Amino acid sequence: MKNTVRTFQAAKEEGRKISMLTAYDYSTAKLMDEAGIDAILVGDSLGNTMLGYEDTISVTMEDMIHHGAAVARGAKKTMVVVDMPFMSYQTSVYDALVNAGRLMKEGRAGAVKLEGGKSVCPQIKAITEAGIPVMAHLGLTPQSVNALGGNRVQGKSIEAAQNIVEDAIAVQEAGAFAAVLECIPAKLATLVTEKLSIPTIGIGAGNGCDGQVLVYQDMLGMFSDYIPKFAKKFADVGNVMKEAFKSYIKEVSEGTYPSEGHTFQIDDEVLGKLY
Ligand code: KIV
């Protein structure tokens, strides 16, 4: 059976931690699905990790639909959440509804995620009322990197922490089924988690959240432009890839690849008849 919003809610009620990773393509999604991940986020972080932008601002609806649909084809059981890119929902409730609909219809999402608290509650309400599950995203919201003055830890002052608590309650009341908490102090994330009846998914928010999400290139050591403090390297796939590329280059230059076993044959008789 496919994971849904009900899987998320049941996990919170049963105290079972939710595992989530980003993915942006079919093959990676299939591997994660086979490994038993609860949910995949087609994050707009694809702007950094797949497209080489320095932030997520330039990511388009077409990018998200293209990668979302590829991931959805590889995800048999896991739930696929697709990010709403910058300016696809901030402009109006109408735009948010139309674009969330496109991510479901064309991107084959199981849910959408958008960044922000009270200010985007009308959008969250309208999208959920249209039957589209919404995951909220609070704390460090990378689409607001220019307003925040950089990718920095959020919620450290009384006012900022209180705002995050109020935003969390507001997005829950607006209908969000879960909330990502990014780069906030662990004790604040735990407090928010205790106050909410919907699950929180942490990234750089300590282990008091109901689940965790990581960018997959970070946890596999495949992305070195910027390595956040919270990004544990679970395997050094980046170096494994580099070593494989070097072996390939060496064998090609030495002429040892392709060998007999990787080569198709033809009867000499056929060859002899050619002119
Ligand atoms: O785009 C993304 O990958 C995200 C995660 C960092 C939560 O939003």
PDB file of C-alpha atoms and ligand atoms in Angstrom:
ATOM      1  CA  MET A   1       0.000   0.000   0.000  1.00  0.00           C
ATOM      2  CA  LYS A   2       1.253   3.487  -0.853  1.00  0.00           C
ATOM      3  CA  ASN A   3       2.266   5.811   1.986  1.00  0.00           C
ATOM      4  CA  THR A   4      -0.085   8.763   2.378  1.00  0.00           C
ATOM      5  CA  VAL A   5      -0.851  11.581   4.798  1.00  0.00           C
ATOM      6  CA  ARG A   6      -2.435   8.900   6.986  1.00  0.00           C
ATOM      7  CA  THR A   7       0.959   7.158   7.266  1.00  0.00           C
ATOM      8  CA  PHE A   8       2.421  10.432   8.531  1.00  0.00           C
ATOM      9  CA  GLN A   9      -0.351  10.962  11.092  1.00  0.00           C
ATOM     10  CA  ALA A  10      -0.222   7.339  12.301  1.00  0.00           C
ATOM     11  CA  ALA A  11       3.561   7.601  12.726  1.00  0.00           C
ATOM     12  CA  LYS A  12       3.144  10.651  14.972  1.00  0.00           C
ATOM     13  CA  GLU A  13       0.429   8.992  17.031  1.00  0.00           C
ATOM     14  CA  GLU A  14       2.447   5.773  17.414  1.00  0.00           C
ATOM     15  CA  GLY A  15       5.720   7.600  18.132  1.00  0.00           C
ATOM     16  CA  ARG A  16       7.383   6.084  15.035  1.00  0.00           C
ATOM     17  CA  LYS A  17       9.980   8.377  13.441  1.00  0.00           C
ATOM     18  CA  ILE A  18       9.391   9.352   9.804  1.00  0.00           C
ATOM     19  CA  SER A  19      12.304   9.046   7.348  1.00  0.00           C
ATOM     20  CA  MET A  20      12.429  11.352   4.353  1.00  0.00           C
ATOM     21  CA  LEU A  21      15.123  12.149   1.781  1.00  0.00           C
ATOM     22  CA  THR A  22      15.221  14.348  -1.267  1.00  0.00           C
ATOM     23  CA  ALA A  23      15.450  12.776  -4.735  1.00  0.00           C
ATOM     24  CA  TYR A  24      15.181  14.286  -8.165  1.00  0.00           C
ATOM     25  CA  ASP A  25      15.265  11.370 -10.618  1.00  0.00           C
ATOM     26  CA  TYR A  26      13.802   7.928 -11.336  1.00  0.00           C
ATOM     27  CA  SER A  27      16.803   5.713 -10.458  1.00  0.00           C
ATOM     28  CA  THR A  28      17.492   7.361  -7.104  1.00  0.00           C
ATOM     29  CA  ALA A  29      13.796   7.319  -6.187  1.00  0.00           C
ATOM     30  CA  LYS A  30      13.627   3.600  -7.023  1.00  0.00           C
ATOM     31  CA  LEU A  31      16.627   2.818  -4.787  1.00  0.00           C
ATOM     32  CA  MET A  32      15.105   4.805  -1.908  1.00  0.00           C
ATOM     33  CA  ASP A  33      11.722   3.161  -2.415  1.00  0.00           C
ATOM     34  CA  GLU A  34      13.332  -0.290  -2.322  1.00  0.00           C
ATOM     35  CA  ALA A  35      15.251   0.714   0.830  1.00  0.00           C
ATOM     36  CA  GLY A  36      11.900   1.519   2.524  1.00  0.00           C
ATOM     37  CA  ILE A  37      12.033   5.311   2.888  1.00  0.00           C
ATOM     38  CA  ASP A  38       8.704   6.733   4.174  1.00  0.00           C
ATOM     39  CA  ALA A  39       8.660   9.748   1.872  1.00  0.00           C
ATOM     40  CA  ILE A  40      10.677  11.432  -0.862  1.00  0.00           C
ATOM     41  CA  LEU A  41      10.873  15.189  -1.202  1.00  0.00           C
ATOM     42  CA  VAL A  42      11.445  16.531  -4.686  1.00  0.00           C
ATOM     43  CA  GLY A  43      12.944  19.646  -3.159  1.00  0.00           C
ATOM     44  CA  ASP A  44      13.636  22.864  -4.977  1.00  0.00           C
ATOM     45  CA  SER A  45      17.151  22.213  -3.622  1.00  0.00           C
ATOM     46  CA  LEU A  46      17.452  20.595  -7.050  1.00  0.00           C
ATOM     47  CA  GLY A  47      18.330  24.145  -8.115  1.00  0.00           C
ATOM     48  CA  ASN A  48      21.580  23.786  -6.157  1.00  0.00           C
ATOM     49  CA  THR A  49      22.324  20.079  -6.370  1.00  0.00           C
ATOM     50  CA  MET A  50      21.137  19.205  -9.887  1.00  0.00           C
ATOM     51  CA  LEU A  51      21.218  22.495 -11.771  1.00  0.00           C
ATOM     52  CA  GLY A  52      24.173  24.260 -10.131  1.00  0.00           C
ATOM     53  CA  TYR A  53      22.424  27.507  -9.112  1.00  0.00           C
ATOM     54  CA  GLU A  54      23.687  29.188  -5.962  1.00  0.00           C
ATOM     55  CA  ASP A  55      20.155  29.354  -4.497  1.00  0.00           C
ATOM     56  CA  THR A  56      16.637  28.105  -5.195  1.00  0.00           C
ATOM     57  CA  ILE A  57      15.255  31.370  -6.586  1.00  0.00           C
ATOM     58  CA  SER A  58      15.596  30.455 -10.281  1.00  0.00           C
ATOM     59  CA  VAL A  59      13.835  27.087 -10.027  1.00  0.00           C
ATOM     60  CA  THR A  60      10.712  26.966 -12.221  1.00  0.00           C
ATOM     61  CA  MET A  61       7.414  25.087 -12.223  1.00  0.00           C
ATOM     62  CA  GLU A  62       8.674  23.221 -15.309  1.00  0.00           C
ATOM     63  CA  ASP A  63      11.792  22.078 -13.381  1.00  0.00           C
ATOM     64  CA  MET A  64       9.638  20.780 -10.513  1.00  0.00           C
ATOM     65  CA  ILE A  65       7.164  19.012 -12.817  1.00  0.00           C
ATOM     66  CA  HIS A  66       9.967  17.411 -14.849  1.00  0.00           C
ATOM     67  CA  HIS A  67      11.817  16.051 -11.785  1.00  0.00           C
ATOM     68  CA  GLY A  68       8.623  15.306  -9.826  1.00  0.00           C
ATOM     69  CA  ALA A  69       7.235  13.079 -12.545  1.00  0.00           C
ATOM     70  CA  ALA A  70      10.560  11.210 -12.859  1.00  0.00           C
ATOM     71  CA  VAL A  71      10.635  10.543  -9.105  1.00  0.00           C
ATOM     72  CA  ALA A  72       6.966   9.514  -9.055  1.00  0.00           C
ATOM     73  CA  ARG A  73       7.699   6.838 -11.696  1.00  0.00           C
ATOM     74  CA  GLY A  74      10.347   5.331  -9.387  1.00  0.00           C
ATOM     75  CA  ALA A  75       8.326   5.554  -6.169  1.00  0.00           C
ATOM     76  CA  LYS A  76       5.979   2.610  -5.792  1.00  0.00           C
ATOM     77  CA  LYS A  77       5.299   2.711  -2.040  1.00  0.00           C
ATOM     78  CA  THR A  78       6.898   5.882  -0.768  1.00  0.00           C
ATOM     79  CA  MET A  79       4.978   9.160  -0.705  1.00  0.00           C
ATOM     80  CA  VAL A  80       6.264  11.864  -3.059  1.00  0.00           C
ATOM     81  CA  VAL A  81       6.124  15.484  -1.898  1.00  0.00           C
ATOM     82  CA  VAL A  82       7.001  18.121  -4.517  1.00  0.00           C
ATOM     83  CA  ASP A  83       8.174  21.625  -3.628  1.00  0.00           C
ATOM     84  CA  MET A  84       6.305  24.654  -4.921  1.00  0.00           C
ATOM     85  CA  PRO A  85       9.047  26.869  -6.396  1.00  0.00           C
ATOM     86  CA  PHE A  86       9.688  30.537  -5.663  1.00  0.00           C
ATOM     87  CA  MET A  87       6.806  32.791  -6.791  1.00  0.00           C
ATOM     88  CA  SER A  88       4.507  29.909  -7.706  1.00  0.00           C
ATOM     89  CA  TYR A  89       2.356  30.530  -4.584  1.00  0.00           C
ATOM     90  CA  GLN A  90       3.461  33.797  -2.937  1.00  0.00           C
ATOM     91  CA  THR A  91       1.740  35.934  -5.603  1.00  0.00           C
ATOM     92  CA  SER A  92      -1.873  34.920  -4.864  1.00  0.00           C
ATOM     93  CA  VAL A  93      -4.154  32.185  -3.594  1.00  0.00           C
ATOM     94  CA  TYR A  94      -5.276  31.642  -7.189  1.00  0.00           C
ATOM     95  CA  ASP A  95      -1.710  31.132  -8.447  1.00  0.00           C
ATOM     96  CA  ALA A  96      -1.015  28.779  -5.535  1.00  0.00           C
ATOM     97  CA  LEU A  97      -4.057  26.678  -6.360  1.00  0.00           C
ATOM     98  CA  VAL A  98      -3.323  26.498 -10.086  1.00  0.00           C
ATOM     99  CA  ASN A  99       0.344  25.617  -9.534  1.00  0.00           C
ATOM    100  CA  ALA A 100      -0.338  23.062  -6.792  1.00  0.00           C
ATOM    101  CA  GLY A 101      -2.809  21.473  -9.208  1.00  0.00           C
ATOM    102  CA  ARG A 102      -0.139  21.322 -11.929  1.00  0.00           C
ATOM    103  CA  LEU A 103       2.324  19.621  -9.552  1.00  0.00           C
ATOM    104  CA  MET A 104      -0.328  16.979  -8.835  1.00  0.00           C
ATOM    105  CA  LYS A 105      -1.559  16.486 -12.421  1.00  0.00           C
ATOM    106  CA  GLU A 106       1.691  16.858 -14.366  1.00  0.00           C
ATOM    107  CA  GLY A 107       4.282  16.217 -11.631  1.00  0.00           C
ATOM    108  CA  ARG A 108       2.342  13.248 -10.163  1.00  0.00           C
ATOM    109  CA  ALA A 109       2.950  14.532  -6.603  1.00  0.00           C
ATOM    110  CA  GLY A 110       1.255  12.954  -3.578  1.00  0.00           C
ATOM    111  CA  ALA A 111       1.514  16.295  -1.767  1.00  0.00           C
ATOM    112  CA  VAL A 112       3.073  19.719  -2.221  1.00  0.00           C
ATOM    113  CA  LYS A 113       5.356  21.679   0.094  1.00  0.00           C
ATOM    114  CA  LEU A 114       5.554  25.431   0.426  1.00  0.00           C
ATOM    115  CA  GLU A 115       7.587  27.768   2.606  1.00  0.00           C
ATOM    116  CA  GLY A 116       6.224  30.213   5.163  1.00  0.00           C
ATOM    117  CA  GLY A 117       3.893  30.598   8.132  1.00  0.00           C
ATOM    118  CA  LYS A 118       0.937  32.920   8.770  1.00  0.00           C
ATOM    119  CA  SER A 119       1.502  34.834   5.526  1.00  0.00           C
ATOM    120  CA  VAL A 120       0.829  31.764   3.362  1.00  0.00           C
ATOM    121  CA  CYS A 121      -2.020  30.293   5.439  1.00  0.00           C
ATOM    122  CA  PRO A 122      -4.691  31.452   2.936  1.00  0.00           C
ATOM    123  CA  GLN A 123      -2.803  29.481   0.258  1.00  0.00           C
ATOM    124  CA  ILE A 124      -2.457  26.397   2.505  1.00  0.00           C
ATOM    125  CA  LYS A 125      -6.191  26.544   3.298  1.00  0.00           C
ATOM    126  CA  ALA A 126      -7.240  26.865  -0.346  1.00  0.00           C
ATOM    127  CA  ILE A 127      -4.922  24.094  -1.562  1.00  0.00           C
ATOM    128  CA  THR A 128      -5.950  21.634   1.154  1.00  0.00           C
ATOM    129  CA  GLU A 129      -9.626  22.456   0.558  1.00  0.00           C
ATOM    130  CA  ALA A 130      -9.036  21.474  -3.071  1.00  0.00           C
ATOM    131  CA  GLY A 131      -7.981  18.019  -1.856  1.00  0.00           C
ATOM    132  CA  ILE A 132      -4.224  18.529  -2.176  1.00  0.00           C
ATOM    133  CA  PRO A 133      -2.168  17.710   0.929  1.00  0.00           C
ATOM    134  CA  VAL A 134       0.232  20.480   1.959  1.00  0.00           C
ATOM    135  CA  MET A 135       3.477  20.155   3.892  1.00  0.00           C
ATOM    136  CA  ALA A 136       4.549  23.442   5.470  1.00  0.00           C
ATOM    137  CA  HIS A 137       8.166  24.600   5.852  1.00  0.00           C
ATOM    138  CA  LEU A 138       9.259  26.882   8.725  1.00  0.00           C
ATOM    139  CA  GLY A 139      12.483  28.210  10.230  1.00  0.00           C
ATOM    140  CA  LEU A 140      15.124  28.686   7.563  1.00  0.00           C
ATOM    141  CA  THR A 141      13.119  29.064   4.360  1.00  0.00           C
ATOM    142  CA  PRO A 142      15.708  29.105   1.531  1.00  0.00           C
ATOM    143  CA  GLN A 143      13.416  30.903  -0.939  1.00  0.00           C
ATOM    144  CA  SER A 144      13.657  33.914   1.423  1.00  0.00           C
ATOM    145  CA  VAL A 145      17.461  33.790   1.556  1.00  0.00           C
ATOM    146  CA  ASN A 146      17.701  37.412   0.413  1.00  0.00           C
ATOM    147  CA  ALA A 147      15.282  38.664   3.063  1.00  0.00           C
ATOM    148  CA  LEU A 148      16.917  36.530   5.777  1.00  0.00           C
ATOM    149  CA  GLY A 149      20.398  37.782   4.866  1.00  0.00           C
ATOM    150  CA  GLY A 150      21.814  34.312   4.230  1.00  0.00           C
ATOM    151  CA  ASN A 151      21.232  30.691   5.188  1.00  0.00           C
ATOM    152  CA  ARG A 152      21.466  31.092   8.955  1.00  0.00           C
ATOM    153  CA  VAL A 153      19.939  29.408  12.018  1.00  0.00           C
ATOM    154  CA  GLN A 154      16.494  30.861  12.785  1.00  0.00           C
ATOM    155  CA  GLY A 155      14.467  31.320  15.983  1.00  0.00           C
ATOM    156  CA  LYS A 156      17.216  32.211  18.452  1.00  0.00           C
ATOM    157  CA  SER A 157      15.658  35.359  19.967  1.00  0.00           C
ATOM    158  CA  ILE A 158      12.419  35.353  22.010  1.00  0.00           C
ATOM    159  CA  GLU A 159      10.559  37.156  19.231  1.00  0.00           C
ATOM    160  CA  ALA A 160      11.865  34.930  16.436  1.00  0.00           C
ATOM    161  CA  ALA A 161      11.214  31.745  18.430  1.00  0.00           C
ATOM    162  CA  GLN A 162       7.697  32.921  19.358  1.00  0.00           C
ATOM    163  CA  ASN A 163       7.006  33.648  15.682  1.00  0.00           C
ATOM    164  CA  ILE A 164       8.007  30.104  14.734  1.00  0.00           C
ATOM    165  CA  VAL A 165       5.696  28.643  17.419  1.00  0.00           C
ATOM    166  CA  GLU A 166       2.809  30.828  16.189  1.00  0.00           C
ATOM    167  CA  ASP A 167       3.539  30.030  12.524  1.00  0.00           C
ATOM    168  CA  ALA A 168       3.560  26.303  13.317  1.00  0.00           C
ATOM    169  CA  ILE A 169       0.154  26.488  15.001  1.00  0.00           C
ATOM    170  CA  ALA A 170      -1.177  28.650  12.157  1.00  0.00           C
ATOM    171  CA  VAL A 171      -0.105  26.261   9.372  1.00  0.00           C
ATOM    172  CA  GLN A 172      -1.610  23.339  11.287  1.00  0.00           C
ATOM    173  CA  GLU A 173      -4.893  25.234  11.659  1.00  0.00           C
ATOM    174  CA  ALA A 174      -4.807  26.124   7.946  1.00  0.00           C
ATOM    175  CA  GLY A 175      -4.736  22.405   7.123  1.00  0.00           C
ATOM    176  CA  ALA A 176      -1.085  21.411   6.648  1.00  0.00           C
ATOM    177  CA  PHE A 177      -0.562  17.673   7.276  1.00  0.00           C
ATOM    178  CA  ALA A 178       3.090  18.089   8.370  1.00  0.00           C
ATOM    179  CA  ALA A 179       5.689  20.811   8.823  1.00  0.00           C
ATOM    180  CA  VAL A 180       9.375  20.839   7.964  1.00  0.00           C
ATOM    181  CA  LEU A 181      11.445  22.669  10.595  1.00  0.00           C
ATOM    182  CA  GLU A 182      14.743  23.769   9.076  1.00  0.00           C
ATOM    183  CA  CYS A 183      17.782  25.082  10.947  1.00  0.00           C
ATOM    184  CA  ILE A 184      16.250  26.002  14.286  1.00  0.00           C
ATOM    185  CA  PRO A 185      17.565  25.185  17.779  1.00  0.00           C
ATOM    186  CA  ALA A 186      16.778  21.620  18.860  1.00  0.00           C
ATOM    187  CA  LYS A 187      14.883  22.629  22.018  1.00  0.00           C
ATOM    188  CA  LEU A 188      12.641  24.985  20.032  1.00  0.00           C
ATOM    189  CA  ALA A 189      11.927  22.221  17.502  1.00  0.00           C
ATOM    190  CA  THR A 190      11.043  19.834  20.339  1.00  0.00           C
ATOM    191  CA  LEU A 191       8.692  22.420  21.849  1.00  0.00           C
ATOM    192  CA  VAL A 192       6.970  22.974  18.470  1.00  0.00           C
ATOM    193  CA  THR A 193       6.723  19.195  17.984  1.00  0.00           C
ATOM    194  CA  GLU A 194       5.014  18.810  21.363  1.00  0.00           C
ATOM    195  CA  LYS A 195       2.572  21.643  20.642  1.00  0.00           C
ATOM    196  CA  LEU A 196       1.472  20.266  17.245  1.00  0.00           C
ATOM    197  CA  SER A 197      -0.799  17.323  16.514  1.00  0.00           C
ATOM    198  CA  ILE A 198       0.661  17.056  12.975  1.00  0.00           C
ATOM    199  CA  PRO A 199       4.172  15.607  12.532  1.00  0.00           C
ATOM    200  CA  THR A 200       7.274  17.804  12.311  1.00  0.00           C
ATOM    201  CA  ILE A 201      10.107  16.816   9.973  1.00  0.00           C
ATOM    202  CA  GLY A 202      13.442  18.255  11.032  1.00  0.00           C
ATOM    203  CA  ILE A 203      16.500  19.259   9.041  1.00  0.00           C
ATOM    204  CA  GLY A 204      19.100  20.857  11.254  1.00  0.00           C
ATOM    205  CA  ALA A 205      16.506  20.909  14.054  1.00  0.00           C
ATOM    206  CA  GLY A 206      17.732  18.153  16.380  1.00  0.00           C
ATOM    207  CA  ASN A 207      16.218  14.757  17.099  1.00  0.00           C
ATOM    208  CA  GLY A 208      13.105  15.883  18.966  1.00  0.00           C
ATOM    209  CA  CYS A 209      11.136  16.134  15.695  1.00  0.00           C
ATOM    210  CA  ASP A 210       8.753  13.425  14.509  1.00  0.00           C
ATOM    211  CA  GLY A 211      10.942  12.706  11.495  1.00  0.00           C
ATOM    212  CA  GLN A 212      14.009  13.803   9.589  1.00  0.00           C
ATOM    213  CA  VAL A 213      14.779  14.885   6.035  1.00  0.00           C
ATOM    214  CA  LEU A 214      18.160  15.322   4.340  1.00  0.00           C
ATOM    215  CA  VAL A 215      19.291  16.303   0.876  1.00  0.00           C
ATOM    216  CA  TYR A 216      20.512  12.995  -0.535  1.00  0.00           C
ATOM    217  CA  GLN A 217      23.706  14.371  -2.077  1.00  0.00           C
ATOM    218  CA  ASP A 218      24.639  15.722   1.385  1.00  0.00           C
ATOM    219  CA  MET A 219      24.159  12.387   3.138  1.00  0.00           C
ATOM    220  CA  LEU A 220      26.077  10.565   0.385  1.00  0.00           C
ATOM    221  CA  GLY A 221      28.981  13.018   0.216  1.00  0.00           C
ATOM    222  CA  MET A 222      28.177  13.948  -3.375  1.00  0.00           C
ATOM    223  CA  PHE A 223      27.862  17.724  -3.021  1.00  0.00           C
ATOM    224  CA  SER A 224      30.795  19.790  -1.819  1.00  0.00           C
ATOM    225  CA  ASP A 225      29.822  23.408  -2.690  1.00  0.00           C
ATOM    226  CA  TYR A 226      28.413  23.867   0.821  1.00  0.00           C
ATOM    227  CA  ILE A 227      28.244  21.285   3.631  1.00  0.00           C
ATOM    228  CA  PRO A 228      25.796  22.245   6.399  1.00  0.00           C
ATOM    229  CA  LYS A 229      26.696  21.367  10.019  1.00  0.00           C
ATOM    230  CA  PHE A 230      23.710  18.999  10.347  1.00  0.00           C
ATOM    231  CA  ALA A 231      24.512  16.999   7.198  1.00  0.00           C
ATOM    232  CA  LYS A 232      25.907  13.653   8.368  1.00  0.00           C
ATOM    233  CA  LYS A 233      27.731  11.746   5.633  1.00  0.00           C
ATOM    234  CA  PHE A 234      26.230   8.223   5.728  1.00  0.00           C
ATOM    235  CA  ALA A 235      28.447   7.028   2.849  1.00  0.00           C
ATOM    236  CA  ASP A 236      31.241   8.554   0.777  1.00  0.00           C
ATOM    237  CA  VAL A 237      29.567   7.937  -2.571  1.00  0.00           C
ATOM    238  CA  GLY A 238      31.133  11.089  -4.024  1.00  0.00           C
ATOM    239  CA  ASN A 239      34.607   9.565  -3.694  1.00  0.00           C
ATOM    240  CA  VAL A 240      33.418   6.130  -4.853  1.00  0.00           C
ATOM    241  CA  MET A 241      32.083   7.824  -8.015  1.00  0.00           C
ATOM    242  CA  LYS A 242      35.284   9.793  -8.557  1.00  0.00           C
ATOM    243  CA  GLU A 243      37.396   6.620  -8.219  1.00  0.00           C
ATOM    244  CA  ALA A 244      35.124   4.784 -10.691  1.00  0.00           C
ATOM    245  CA  PHE A 245      35.401   7.676 -13.172  1.00  0.00           C
ATOM    246  CA  LYS A 246      39.211   7.570 -12.849  1.00  0.00           C
ATOM    247  CA  SER A 247      39.290   3.768 -13.444  1.00  0.00           C
ATOM    248  CA  TYR A 248      37.100   4.192 -16.522  1.00  0.00           C
ATOM    249  CA  ILE A 249      39.317   6.966 -17.907  1.00  0.00           C
ATOM    250  CA  LYS A 250      42.437   4.788 -17.291  1.00  0.00           C
ATOM    251  CA  GLU A 251      40.974   1.655 -18.932  1.00  0.00           C
ATOM    252  CA  VAL A 252      39.692   3.596 -21.941  1.00  0.00           C
ATOM    253  CA  SER A 253      43.034   5.316 -22.440  1.00  0.00           C
ATOM    254  CA  GLU A 254      44.916   2.015 -22.049  1.00  0.00           C
ATOM    255  CA  GLY A 255      42.474   0.206 -24.379  1.00  0.00           C
ATOM    256  CA  THR A 256      41.646  -2.462 -21.769  1.00  0.00           C
ATOM    257  CA  TYR A 257      37.971  -1.493 -21.770  1.00  0.00           C
ATOM    258  CA  PRO A 258      35.860  -2.825 -23.438  1.00  0.00           C
ATOM    259  CA  SER A 259      37.214  -6.337 -22.972  1.00  0.00           C
ATOM    260  CA  GLU A 260      35.922  -9.541 -24.640  1.00  0.00           C
ATOM    261  CA  GLY A 261      33.108  -9.938 -22.089  1.00  0.00           C
ATOM    262  CA  HIS A 262      31.673  -6.515 -22.868  1.00  0.00           C
ATOM    263  CA  THR A 263      31.801  -6.958 -26.659  1.00  0.00           C
ATOM    264  CA  PHE A 264      29.330  -8.290 -29.279  1.00  0.00           C
ATOM    265  CA  GLN A 265      30.592 -10.899 -31.804  1.00  0.00           C
ATOM    266  CA  ILE A 266      29.865 -11.541 -35.484  1.00  0.00           C
ATOM    267  CA  ASP A 267      30.525 -14.756 -37.515  1.00  0.00           C
ATOM    268  CA  ASP A 268      33.736 -14.506 -39.529  1.00  0.00           C
ATOM    269  CA  GLU A 269      31.713 -15.987 -42.415  1.00  0.00           C
ATOM    270  CA  VAL A 270      29.427 -12.928 -42.404  1.00  0.00           C
ATOM    271  CA  LEU A 271      32.399 -10.656 -42.158  1.00  0.00           C
ATOM    272  CA  GLY A 272      34.093 -12.455 -45.063  1.00  0.00           C
ATOM    273  CA  LYS A 273      31.148 -11.718 -47.343  1.00  0.00           C
ATOM    274  CA  LEU A 274      31.342  -7.981 -46.854  1.00  0.00           C
ATOM    275  CA  TYR A 275      33.018  -5.801 -49.488  1.00  0.00           C
TER     276      TYR A 275
HETATM  277  O1  KIV B   1      14.336  21.770  -1.136  1.00  0.00           O
HETATM  278  C1  KIV B   1      14.652  21.013  -0.199  1.00  0.00           C
HETATM  279  O2  KIV B   1      15.458  20.080  -0.343  1.00  0.00           O
HETATM  280  C2  KIV B   1      14.046  21.251   1.103  1.00  0.00           C
HETATM  281  C3  KIV B   1      14.635  20.541   2.266  1.00  0.00           C
HETATM  282  C4  KIV B   1      15.890  21.211   2.668  1.00  0.00           C
HETATM  283  C5  KIV B   1      13.683  20.415   3.380  1.00  0.00           C
HETATM  284  O3  KIV B   1      13.135  22.017   1.202  1.00  0.00           O
END
